PDB file of C-alpha atoms in Angstrom:
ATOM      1  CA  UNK I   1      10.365  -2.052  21.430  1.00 89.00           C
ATOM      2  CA  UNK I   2       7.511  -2.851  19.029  1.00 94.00           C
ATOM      3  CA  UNK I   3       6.332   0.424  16.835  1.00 97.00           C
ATOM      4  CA  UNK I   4       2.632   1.032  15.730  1.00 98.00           C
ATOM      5  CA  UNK I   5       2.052   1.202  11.525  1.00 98.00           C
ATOM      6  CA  UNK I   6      -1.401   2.466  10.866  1.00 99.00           C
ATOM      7  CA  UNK I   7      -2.367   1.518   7.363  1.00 98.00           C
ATOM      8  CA  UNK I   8      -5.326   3.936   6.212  1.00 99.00           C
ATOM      9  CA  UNK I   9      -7.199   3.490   3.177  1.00 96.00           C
ATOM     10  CA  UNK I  10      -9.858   1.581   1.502  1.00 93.00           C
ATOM     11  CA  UNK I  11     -10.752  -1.462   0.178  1.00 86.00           C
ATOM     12  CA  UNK I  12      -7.024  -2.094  -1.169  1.00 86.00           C
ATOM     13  CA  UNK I  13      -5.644  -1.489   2.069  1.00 91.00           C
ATOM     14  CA  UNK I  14      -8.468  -3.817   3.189  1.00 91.00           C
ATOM     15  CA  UNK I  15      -7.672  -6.466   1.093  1.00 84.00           C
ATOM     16  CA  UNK I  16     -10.826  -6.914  -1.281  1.00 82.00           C
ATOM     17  CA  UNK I  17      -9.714  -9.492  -3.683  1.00 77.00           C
ATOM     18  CA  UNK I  18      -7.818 -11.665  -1.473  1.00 79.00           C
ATOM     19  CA  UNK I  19      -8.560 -15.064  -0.172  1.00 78.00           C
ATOM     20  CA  UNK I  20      -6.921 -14.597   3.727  1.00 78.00           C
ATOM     21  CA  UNK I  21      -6.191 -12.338   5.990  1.00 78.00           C
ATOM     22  CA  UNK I  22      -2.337 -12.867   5.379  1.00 78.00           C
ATOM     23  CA  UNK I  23      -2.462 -12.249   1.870  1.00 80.00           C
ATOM     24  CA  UNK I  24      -3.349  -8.036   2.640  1.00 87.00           C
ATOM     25  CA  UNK I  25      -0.587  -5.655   1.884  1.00 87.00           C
ATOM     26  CA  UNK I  26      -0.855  -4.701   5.667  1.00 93.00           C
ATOM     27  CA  UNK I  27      -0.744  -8.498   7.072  1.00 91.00           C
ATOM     28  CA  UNK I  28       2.186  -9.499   4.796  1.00 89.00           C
ATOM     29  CA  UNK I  29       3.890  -5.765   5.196  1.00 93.00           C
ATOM     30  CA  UNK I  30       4.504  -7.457   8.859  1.00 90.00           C
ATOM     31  CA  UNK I  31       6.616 -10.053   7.238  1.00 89.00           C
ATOM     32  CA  UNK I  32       8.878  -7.554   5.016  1.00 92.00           C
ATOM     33  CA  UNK I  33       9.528  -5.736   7.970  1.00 94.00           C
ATOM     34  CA  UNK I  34      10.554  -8.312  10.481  1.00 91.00           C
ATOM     35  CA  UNK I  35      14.514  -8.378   9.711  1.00 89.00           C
ATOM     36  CA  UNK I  36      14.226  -4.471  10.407  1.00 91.00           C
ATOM     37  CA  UNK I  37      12.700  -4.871  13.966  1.00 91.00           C
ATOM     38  CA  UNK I  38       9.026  -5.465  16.101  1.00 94.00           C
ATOM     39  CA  UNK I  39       5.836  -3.903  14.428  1.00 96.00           C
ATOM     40  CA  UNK I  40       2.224  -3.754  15.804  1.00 97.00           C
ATOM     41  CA  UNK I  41       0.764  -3.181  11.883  1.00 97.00           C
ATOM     42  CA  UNK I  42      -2.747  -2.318  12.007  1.00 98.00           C
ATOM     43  CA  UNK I  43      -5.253  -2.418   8.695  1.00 96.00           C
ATOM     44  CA  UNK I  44      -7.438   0.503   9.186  1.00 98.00           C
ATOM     45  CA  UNK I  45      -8.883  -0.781   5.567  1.00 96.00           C
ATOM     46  CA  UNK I  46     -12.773   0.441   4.621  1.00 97.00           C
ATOM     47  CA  UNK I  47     -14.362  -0.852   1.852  1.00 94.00           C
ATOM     48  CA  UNK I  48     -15.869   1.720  -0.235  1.00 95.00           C
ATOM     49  CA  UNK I  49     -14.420   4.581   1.417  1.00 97.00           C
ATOM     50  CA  UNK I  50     -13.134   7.806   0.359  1.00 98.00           C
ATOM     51  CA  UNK I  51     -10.813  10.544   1.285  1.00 98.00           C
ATOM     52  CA  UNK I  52     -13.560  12.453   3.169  1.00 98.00           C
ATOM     53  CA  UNK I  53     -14.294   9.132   5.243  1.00 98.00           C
ATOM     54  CA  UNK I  54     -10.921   9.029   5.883  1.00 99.00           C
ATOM     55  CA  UNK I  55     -10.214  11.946   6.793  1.00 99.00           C
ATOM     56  CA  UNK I  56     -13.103  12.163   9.255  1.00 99.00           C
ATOM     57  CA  UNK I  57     -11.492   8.241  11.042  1.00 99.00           C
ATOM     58  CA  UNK I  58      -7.829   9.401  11.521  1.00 99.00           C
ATOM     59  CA  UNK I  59      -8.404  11.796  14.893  1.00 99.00           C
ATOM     60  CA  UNK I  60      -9.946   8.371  16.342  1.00 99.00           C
ATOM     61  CA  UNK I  61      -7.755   6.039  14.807  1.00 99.00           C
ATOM     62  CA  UNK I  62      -4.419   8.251  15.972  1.00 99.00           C
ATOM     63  CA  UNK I  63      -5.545   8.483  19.598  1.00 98.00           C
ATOM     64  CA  UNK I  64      -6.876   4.650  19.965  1.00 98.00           C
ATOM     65  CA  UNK I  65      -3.283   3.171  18.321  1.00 99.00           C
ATOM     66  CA  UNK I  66      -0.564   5.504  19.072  1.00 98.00           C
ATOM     67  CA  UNK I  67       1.030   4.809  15.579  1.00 99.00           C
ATOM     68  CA  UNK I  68       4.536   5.991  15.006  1.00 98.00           C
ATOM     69  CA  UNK I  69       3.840   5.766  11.061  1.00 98.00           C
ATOM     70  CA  UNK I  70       1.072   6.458   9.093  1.00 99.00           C
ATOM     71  CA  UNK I  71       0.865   4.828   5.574  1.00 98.00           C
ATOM     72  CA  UNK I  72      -1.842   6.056   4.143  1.00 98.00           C
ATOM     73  CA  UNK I  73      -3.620   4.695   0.391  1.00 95.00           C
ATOM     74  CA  UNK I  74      -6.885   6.781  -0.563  1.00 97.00           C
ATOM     75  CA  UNK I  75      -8.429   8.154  -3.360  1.00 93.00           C
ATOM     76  CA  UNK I  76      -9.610   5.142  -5.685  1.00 89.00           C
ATOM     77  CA  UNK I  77     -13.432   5.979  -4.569  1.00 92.00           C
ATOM     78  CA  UNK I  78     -13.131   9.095  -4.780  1.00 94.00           C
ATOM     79  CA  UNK I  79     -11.538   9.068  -8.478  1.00 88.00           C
ATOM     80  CA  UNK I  80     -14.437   6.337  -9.418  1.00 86.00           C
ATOM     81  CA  UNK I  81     -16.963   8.321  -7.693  1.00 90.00           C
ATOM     82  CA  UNK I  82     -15.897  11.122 -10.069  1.00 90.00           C
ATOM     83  CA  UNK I  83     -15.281  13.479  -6.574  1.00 93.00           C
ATOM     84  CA  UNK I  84     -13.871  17.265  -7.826  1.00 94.00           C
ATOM     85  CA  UNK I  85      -9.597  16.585  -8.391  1.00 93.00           C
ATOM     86  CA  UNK I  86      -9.092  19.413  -5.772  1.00 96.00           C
ATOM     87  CA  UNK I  87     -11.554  18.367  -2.953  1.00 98.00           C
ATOM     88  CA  UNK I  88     -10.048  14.356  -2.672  1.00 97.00           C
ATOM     89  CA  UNK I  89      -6.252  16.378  -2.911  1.00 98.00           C
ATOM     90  CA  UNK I  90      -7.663  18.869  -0.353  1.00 99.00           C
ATOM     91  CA  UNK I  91      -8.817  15.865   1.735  1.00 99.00           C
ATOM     92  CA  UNK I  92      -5.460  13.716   1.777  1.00 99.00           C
ATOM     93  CA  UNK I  93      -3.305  16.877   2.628  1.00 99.00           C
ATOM     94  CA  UNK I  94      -5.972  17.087   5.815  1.00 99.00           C
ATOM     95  CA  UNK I  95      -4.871  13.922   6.649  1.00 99.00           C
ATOM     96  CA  UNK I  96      -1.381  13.794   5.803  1.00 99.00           C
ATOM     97  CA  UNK I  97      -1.541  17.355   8.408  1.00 99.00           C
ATOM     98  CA  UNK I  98      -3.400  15.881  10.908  1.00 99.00           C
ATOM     99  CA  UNK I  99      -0.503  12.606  10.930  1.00 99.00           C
ATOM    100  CA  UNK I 100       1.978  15.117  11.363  1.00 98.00           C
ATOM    101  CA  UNK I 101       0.587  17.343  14.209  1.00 98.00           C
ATOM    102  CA  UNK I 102       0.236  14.212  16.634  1.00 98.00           C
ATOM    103  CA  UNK I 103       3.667  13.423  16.040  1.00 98.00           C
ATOM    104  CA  UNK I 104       3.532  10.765  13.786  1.00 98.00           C
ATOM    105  CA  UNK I 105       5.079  10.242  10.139  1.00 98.00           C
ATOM    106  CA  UNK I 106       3.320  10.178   6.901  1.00 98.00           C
ATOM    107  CA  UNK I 107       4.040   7.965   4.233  1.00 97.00           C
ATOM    108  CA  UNK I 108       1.626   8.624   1.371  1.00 97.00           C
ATOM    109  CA  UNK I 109       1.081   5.758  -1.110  1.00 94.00           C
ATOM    110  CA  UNK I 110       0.430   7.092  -4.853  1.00 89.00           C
ATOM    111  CA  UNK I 111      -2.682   5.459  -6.286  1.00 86.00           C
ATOM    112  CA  UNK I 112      -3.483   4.847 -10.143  1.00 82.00           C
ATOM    113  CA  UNK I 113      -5.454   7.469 -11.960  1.00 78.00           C
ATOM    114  CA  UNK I 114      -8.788   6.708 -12.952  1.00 67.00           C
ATOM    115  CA  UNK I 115     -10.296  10.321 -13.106  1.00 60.00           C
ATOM    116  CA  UNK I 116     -11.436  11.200 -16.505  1.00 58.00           C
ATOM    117  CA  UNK I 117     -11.548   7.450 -17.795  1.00 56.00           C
ATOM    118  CA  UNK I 118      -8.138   7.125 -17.945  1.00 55.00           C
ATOM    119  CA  UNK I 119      -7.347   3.082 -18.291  1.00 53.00           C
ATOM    120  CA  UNK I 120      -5.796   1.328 -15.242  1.00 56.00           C
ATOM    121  CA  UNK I 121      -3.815  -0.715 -18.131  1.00 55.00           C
ATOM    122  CA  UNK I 122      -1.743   2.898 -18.060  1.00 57.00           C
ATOM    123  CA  UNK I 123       0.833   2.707 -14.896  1.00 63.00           C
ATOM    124  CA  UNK I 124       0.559   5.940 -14.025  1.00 73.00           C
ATOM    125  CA  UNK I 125      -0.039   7.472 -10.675  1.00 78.00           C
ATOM    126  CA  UNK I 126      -2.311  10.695 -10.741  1.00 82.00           C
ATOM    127  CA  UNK I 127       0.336  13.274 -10.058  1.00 89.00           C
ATOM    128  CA  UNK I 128      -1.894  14.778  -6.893  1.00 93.00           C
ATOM    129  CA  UNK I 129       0.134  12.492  -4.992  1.00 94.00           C
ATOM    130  CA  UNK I 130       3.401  13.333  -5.788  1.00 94.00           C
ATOM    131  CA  UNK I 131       2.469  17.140  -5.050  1.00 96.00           C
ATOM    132  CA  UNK I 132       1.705  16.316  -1.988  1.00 98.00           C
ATOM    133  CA  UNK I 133       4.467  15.239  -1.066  1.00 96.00           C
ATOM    134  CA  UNK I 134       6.555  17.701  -2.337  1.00 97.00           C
ATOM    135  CA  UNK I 135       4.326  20.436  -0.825  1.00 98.00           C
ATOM    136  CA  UNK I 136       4.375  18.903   2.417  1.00 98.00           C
ATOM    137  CA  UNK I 137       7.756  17.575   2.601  1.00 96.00           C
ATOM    138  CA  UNK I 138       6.408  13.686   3.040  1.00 96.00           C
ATOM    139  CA  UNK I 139       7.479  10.976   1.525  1.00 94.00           C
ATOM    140  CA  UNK I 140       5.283   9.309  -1.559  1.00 93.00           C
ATOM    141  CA  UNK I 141       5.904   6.256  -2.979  1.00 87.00           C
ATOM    142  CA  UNK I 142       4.678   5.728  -6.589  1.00 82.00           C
ATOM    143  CA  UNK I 143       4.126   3.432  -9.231  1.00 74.00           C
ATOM    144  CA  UNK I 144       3.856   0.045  -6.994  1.00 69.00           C
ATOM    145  CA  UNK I 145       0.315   0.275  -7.246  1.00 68.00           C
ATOM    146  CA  UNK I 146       0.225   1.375 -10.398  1.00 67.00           C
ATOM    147  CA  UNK I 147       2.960  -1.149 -11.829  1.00 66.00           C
ATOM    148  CA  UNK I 148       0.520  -4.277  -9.962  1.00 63.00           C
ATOM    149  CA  UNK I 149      -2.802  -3.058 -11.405  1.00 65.00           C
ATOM    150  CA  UNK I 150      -1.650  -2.889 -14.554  1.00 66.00           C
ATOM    151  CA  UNK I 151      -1.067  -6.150 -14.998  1.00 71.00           C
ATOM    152  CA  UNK I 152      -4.257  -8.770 -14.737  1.00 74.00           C
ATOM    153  CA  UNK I 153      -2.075 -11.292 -13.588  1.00 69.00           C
ATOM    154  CA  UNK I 154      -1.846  -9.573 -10.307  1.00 71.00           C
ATOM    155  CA  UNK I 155      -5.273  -8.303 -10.239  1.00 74.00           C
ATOM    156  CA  UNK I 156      -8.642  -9.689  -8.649  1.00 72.00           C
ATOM    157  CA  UNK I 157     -10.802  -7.613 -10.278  1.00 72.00           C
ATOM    158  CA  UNK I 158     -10.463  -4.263 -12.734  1.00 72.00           C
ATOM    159  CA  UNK I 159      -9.579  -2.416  -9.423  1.00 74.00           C
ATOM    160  CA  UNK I 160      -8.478  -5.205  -6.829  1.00 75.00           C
ATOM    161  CA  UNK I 161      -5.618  -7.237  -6.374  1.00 80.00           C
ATOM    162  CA  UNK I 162      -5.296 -10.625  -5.721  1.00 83.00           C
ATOM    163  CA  UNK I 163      -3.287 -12.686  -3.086  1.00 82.00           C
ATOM    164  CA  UNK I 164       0.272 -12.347  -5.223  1.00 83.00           C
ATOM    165  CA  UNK I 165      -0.460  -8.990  -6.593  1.00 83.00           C
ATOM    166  CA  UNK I 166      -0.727  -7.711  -2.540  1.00 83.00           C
ATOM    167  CA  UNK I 167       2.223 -10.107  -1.593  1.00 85.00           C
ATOM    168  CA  UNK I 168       4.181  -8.015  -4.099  1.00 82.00           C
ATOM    169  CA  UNK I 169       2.556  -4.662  -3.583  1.00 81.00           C
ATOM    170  CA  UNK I 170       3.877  -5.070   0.032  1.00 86.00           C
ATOM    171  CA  UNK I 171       7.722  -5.506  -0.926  1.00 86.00           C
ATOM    172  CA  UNK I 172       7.191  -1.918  -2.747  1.00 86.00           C
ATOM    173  CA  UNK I 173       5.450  -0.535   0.223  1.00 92.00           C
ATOM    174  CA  UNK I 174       8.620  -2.038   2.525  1.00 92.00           C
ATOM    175  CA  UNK I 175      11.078  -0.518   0.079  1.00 88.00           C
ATOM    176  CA  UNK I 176       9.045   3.146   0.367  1.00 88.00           C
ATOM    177  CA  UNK I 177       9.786   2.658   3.843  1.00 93.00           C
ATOM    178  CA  UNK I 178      13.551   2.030   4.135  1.00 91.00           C
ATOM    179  CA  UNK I 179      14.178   4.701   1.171  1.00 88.00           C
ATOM    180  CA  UNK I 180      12.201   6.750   3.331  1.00 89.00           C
ATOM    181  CA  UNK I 181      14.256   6.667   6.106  1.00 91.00           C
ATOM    182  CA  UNK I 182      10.641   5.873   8.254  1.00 94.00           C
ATOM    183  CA  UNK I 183      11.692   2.391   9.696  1.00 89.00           C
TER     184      UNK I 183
END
């Protein structure tokens, strides 16, 4: 039987930087996974968006695919859009809730912190994701993003990765998933 991944998020779930299709974390996630069974993996990537945007796509985007899994990676806008700490945290746990009560699972993918200027060259997730999870019992996988943007040999841009940096990214994202227990 083939399970449903939703991938929410931005333009890094998207793929920005990336020269194909098959070089998004979501397109070559399919590939990790394939030894472990079917999956339908669908990129529910926006470019530019942010928690709030997010949050107000997943009631549509839960009903229209049926996921099993939700990996969701948000909150880069909202940290360069210099959005309030608590509102964008607020925001994810709305989604992460909203996963949960159609019957789905959340896995929550920490992202880099860039409030308060804080250099991307720093590998550190902002902790707001790893309170999530512990507040709502989810898993969180950090420091893949983190650990590819801070390297530019990985990176398209000061914010995007390229085609090897979301190649890679994806074997973390896999790995999230089978220490997870969500596969």
């Amino acid at each position: 039987m083939t399970k449903t991944i939703l991938c929410l998020g931005d333009s890094l779930t998207k793929g920005y930087g990336s020269t194909e299709t098959k070089f998004t974390y979501p397109s070559h996630l399919k590939e990790v996974l394939k030894s472990f069974g079917s999956y339908n993996i669908i990129n529910a990537g926006v470019i530019g968006d942010t928690s709030i945007g997010a949050l107000n796509r997943i009631d549509g985007l839960l009903r229209t695919y049926q996921p099993y899994l939700v990996i969701t990676c948000i909150g880069t806008n909202d940290m360069l859009l210099n959005t309030n700490p608590a509102v964008t945290k607020s925001n994810i746990i709305s989604i992460c809730n909203k996963v949960s009560q159609f019957g789905a699972r959340n896995l929550l993918l920490g992202v880099p912190n860039w409030f308060n200027g804080v250099p991307i060259t720093v590998a550190v997730d902002h902790p707001m994701y790893a309170e999530i999870g512990q507040q709502l019992g989810i898993y969180v996988q950090t420091g893949g993003l983190a650990l590819y943007e801070s390297d530019s040999m990985w990176r398209f841009d000061n914010v995007h990765l390229n085609n090897f940096g979301y190649m890679g990214w994806s074997y973390y994202v896999g790995q999230a998933m089978n220490y997870g227990g969500l596969l």
